[in-house]
Amino acid sequence: MFGKLPIKDILQPAINYARDGFPVTEVISHDLQKMTELIKDFPNIKDIYMPGGKAPAKGEIFRNPYLASTLEKIVKGGRNEFYRGTIARAIDAFMKQNGGFLTYDDLSRHHSEWVEPVSTNYRGYDIWNFLPTDKESLHFRYSIF
């Protein structure tokens, strides 16, 4: 079965990197530089990805304390914090302010379903994946490759 580790153990490394930062790679720096025109008009995104008004250069330490706080809330409150708690309400408020369509009700009504993964052995490695749950997913999955 899957999911034996506590969520805190799983998310703690990501929380640490988000809170303490990590050196920006050349690829990340390049991609952020290219996106500055797209993100500069969204203050919340600009604050995170353009600290000091510019995208971080290669080697600069990038921090995302908002992500760290969000992940810590999920550790403390579990999935309900994301789908029904303060995170869901913040997503709802942001969407309303910015013309989005996702609502608190959408998040609070969400339910997950366990789907048995399929597997095959390829050159001595077990490869696991989930099958699409409907024809549209199958069409989409194969149309992008």
Short mmCIF file of N, CA and C in Angstrom, two decimals, residues 60-114:
data_model
loop_
_atom_site.label_atom_id
_atom_site.label_comp_id
_atom_site.label_asym_id
_atom_site.label_seq_id
_atom_site.Cartn_x
_atom_site.Cartn_y
_atom_site.Cartn_z
N GLU A 60 21.54 33.46 -7.12
CA GLU A 60 20.88 34.19 -6.03
C GLU A 60 20.02 33.22 -5.23
N ILE A 61 19.86 33.52 -3.96
CA ILE A 61 19.04 32.67 -3.10
C ILE A 61 17.58 33.09 -3.26
N PHE A 62 16.75 32.14 -3.66
CA PHE A 62 15.32 32.39 -3.84
C PHE A 62 14.57 31.81 -2.66
N ARG A 63 13.69 32.61 -2.08
CA ARG A 63 12.85 32.16 -0.96
C ARG A 63 11.39 32.39 -1.32
N ASN A 64 10.53 31.52 -0.80
CA ASN A 64 9.11 31.67 -1.00
C ASN A 64 8.41 31.41 0.33
N PRO A 65 8.42 32.41 1.22
CA PRO A 65 7.83 32.22 2.55
C PRO A 65 6.32 31.96 2.50
N TYR A 66 5.65 32.46 1.46
CA TYR A 66 4.21 32.20 1.33
C TYR A 66 3.96 30.71 1.11
N LEU A 67 4.76 30.10 0.25
CA LEU A 67 4.63 28.66 0.02
C LEU A 67 4.95 27.89 1.29
N ALA A 68 6.00 28.29 2.00
CA ALA A 68 6.35 27.62 3.26
C ALA A 68 5.18 27.67 4.24
N SER A 69 4.57 28.83 4.37
CA SER A 69 3.42 28.98 5.29
C SER A 69 2.24 28.14 4.86
N THR A 70 1.99 28.10 3.56
CA THR A 70 0.88 27.29 3.04
C THR A 70 1.11 25.81 3.33
N LEU A 71 2.31 25.35 3.05
CA LEU A 71 2.62 23.94 3.31
C LEU A 71 2.55 23.62 4.80
N GLU A 72 2.97 24.55 5.65
CA GLU A 72 2.87 24.33 7.10
C GLU A 72 1.41 24.24 7.54
N LYS A 73 0.55 25.03 6.92
CA LYS A 73 -0.89 24.94 7.24
C LYS A 73 -1.44 23.58 6.84
N ILE A 74 -0.99 23.06 5.71
CA ILE A 74 -1.45 21.74 5.27
C ILE A 74 -0.95 20.66 6.22
N VAL A 75 0.29 20.79 6.70
CA VAL A 75 0.82 19.83 7.67
C VAL A 75 -0.06 19.83 8.92
N LYS A 76 -0.43 21.02 9.40
CA LYS A 76 -1.23 21.11 10.64
C LYS A 76 -2.69 20.73 10.43
N GLY A 77 -3.28 21.16 9.31
CA GLY A 77 -4.72 20.97 9.11
C GLY A 77 -5.11 19.90 8.13
N GLY A 78 -4.12 19.30 7.47
CA GLY A 78 -4.43 18.24 6.51
C GLY A 78 -5.14 18.76 5.27
N ARG A 79 -5.73 17.81 4.56
CA ARG A 79 -6.39 18.16 3.30
C ARG A 79 -7.55 19.13 3.52
N ASN A 80 -8.20 19.06 4.68
CA ASN A 80 -9.32 19.97 4.93
C ASN A 80 -8.87 21.42 4.99
N GLU A 81 -7.64 21.64 5.42
CA GLU A 81 -7.12 23.01 5.42
C GLU A 81 -7.05 23.55 4.00
N PHE A 82 -6.67 22.69 3.06
CA PHE A 82 -6.59 23.12 1.66
C PHE A 82 -7.97 23.28 1.04
N TYR A 83 -8.84 22.30 1.24
CA TYR A 83 -10.12 22.29 0.55
C TYR A 83 -11.24 23.03 1.27
N ARG A 84 -11.11 23.24 2.58
CA ARG A 84 -12.20 23.87 3.33
C ARG A 84 -11.74 24.94 4.31
N GLY A 85 -10.45 25.12 4.44
CA GLY A 85 -9.93 26.04 5.45
C GLY A 85 -9.50 27.38 4.88
N THR A 86 -8.53 27.97 5.56
CA THR A 86 -8.09 29.31 5.18
C THR A 86 -7.45 29.35 3.79
N ILE A 87 -6.83 28.26 3.38
CA ILE A 87 -6.23 28.23 2.04
C ILE A 87 -7.33 28.29 0.98
N ALA A 88 -8.38 27.50 1.16
CA ALA A 88 -9.50 27.52 0.22
C ALA A 88 -10.14 28.91 0.16
N ARG A 89 -10.27 29.54 1.31
CA ARG A 89 -10.87 30.89 1.33
C ARG A 89 -9.96 31.92 0.65
N ALA A 90 -8.66 31.76 0.81
CA ALA A 90 -7.73 32.68 0.15
C ALA A 90 -7.76 32.47 -1.37
N ILE A 91 -7.85 31.23 -1.81
CA ILE A 91 -7.96 30.95 -3.25
C ILE A 91 -9.25 31.56 -3.79
N ASP A 92 -10.33 31.36 -3.08
CA ASP A 92 -11.62 31.91 -3.48
C ASP A 92 -11.56 33.44 -3.61
N ALA A 93 -10.98 34.10 -2.61
CA ALA A 93 -10.89 35.57 -2.64
C ALA A 93 -10.03 36.04 -3.81
N PHE A 94 -8.90 35.36 -4.03
CA PHE A 94 -8.03 35.73 -5.14
C PHE A 94 -8.75 35.56 -6.48
N MET A 95 -9.44 34.46 -6.64
CA MET A 95 -10.16 34.22 -7.88
C MET A 95 -11.23 35.28 -8.13
N LYS A 96 -11.95 35.65 -7.09
CA LYS A 96 -12.98 36.69 -7.23
C LYS A 96 -12.35 38.02 -7.63
N GLN A 97 -11.23 38.37 -7.02
CA GLN A 97 -10.56 39.64 -7.32
C GLN A 97 -10.00 39.68 -8.74
N ASN A 98 -9.66 38.52 -9.28
CA ASN A 98 -8.97 38.48 -10.56
C ASN A 98 -9.77 37.84 -11.69
N GLY A 99 -11.07 37.71 -11.49
CA GLY A 99 -11.91 37.19 -12.56
C GLY A 99 -11.80 35.71 -12.80
N GLY A 100 -11.33 34.98 -11.81
CA GLY A 100 -11.21 33.53 -11.96
C GLY A 100 -12.52 32.82 -11.74
N PHE A 101 -12.53 31.54 -12.00
CA PHE A 101 -13.77 30.77 -11.92
C PHE A 101 -13.81 29.78 -10.76
N LEU A 102 -12.68 29.44 -10.19
CA LEU A 102 -12.63 28.48 -9.10
C LEU A 102 -13.16 29.14 -7.83
N THR A 103 -14.08 28.47 -7.15
CA THR A 103 -14.70 29.04 -5.95
C THR A 103 -14.44 28.17 -4.72
N TYR A 104 -14.75 28.75 -3.57
CA TYR A 104 -14.67 27.99 -2.32
C TYR A 104 -15.56 26.76 -2.41
N ASP A 105 -16.76 26.92 -2.95
CA ASP A 105 -17.67 25.78 -3.08
C ASP A 105 -17.07 24.67 -3.94
N ASP A 106 -16.40 25.05 -5.02
CA ASP A 106 -15.74 24.04 -5.86
C ASP A 106 -14.73 23.26 -5.03
N LEU A 107 -13.91 23.98 -4.27
CA LEU A 107 -12.89 23.31 -3.46
C LEU A 107 -13.52 22.46 -2.36
N SER A 108 -14.52 23.00 -1.68
CA SER A 108 -15.10 22.28 -0.55
C SER A 108 -15.87 21.03 -0.98
N ARG A 109 -16.34 21.01 -2.22
CA ARG A 109 -17.07 19.83 -2.73
C ARG A 109 -16.15 18.78 -3.33
N HIS A 110 -14.88 19.11 -3.46
CA HIS A 110 -13.95 18.16 -4.06
C HIS A 110 -13.86 16.88 -3.24
N HIS A 111 -13.79 15.77 -3.93
CA HIS A 111 -13.49 14.50 -3.26
C HIS A 111 -12.56 13.71 -4.17
N SER A 112 -11.66 13.01 -3.55
CA SER A 112 -10.70 12.20 -4.29
C SER A 112 -11.17 10.76 -4.31
N GLU A 113 -10.81 10.09 -5.37
CA GLU A 113 -11.14 8.69 -5.51
C GLU A 113 -9.86 7.91 -5.74
N TRP A 114 -9.69 6.82 -5.03
CA TRP A 114 -8.51 6.00 -5.26
C TRP A 114 -8.72 5.20 -6.54
#
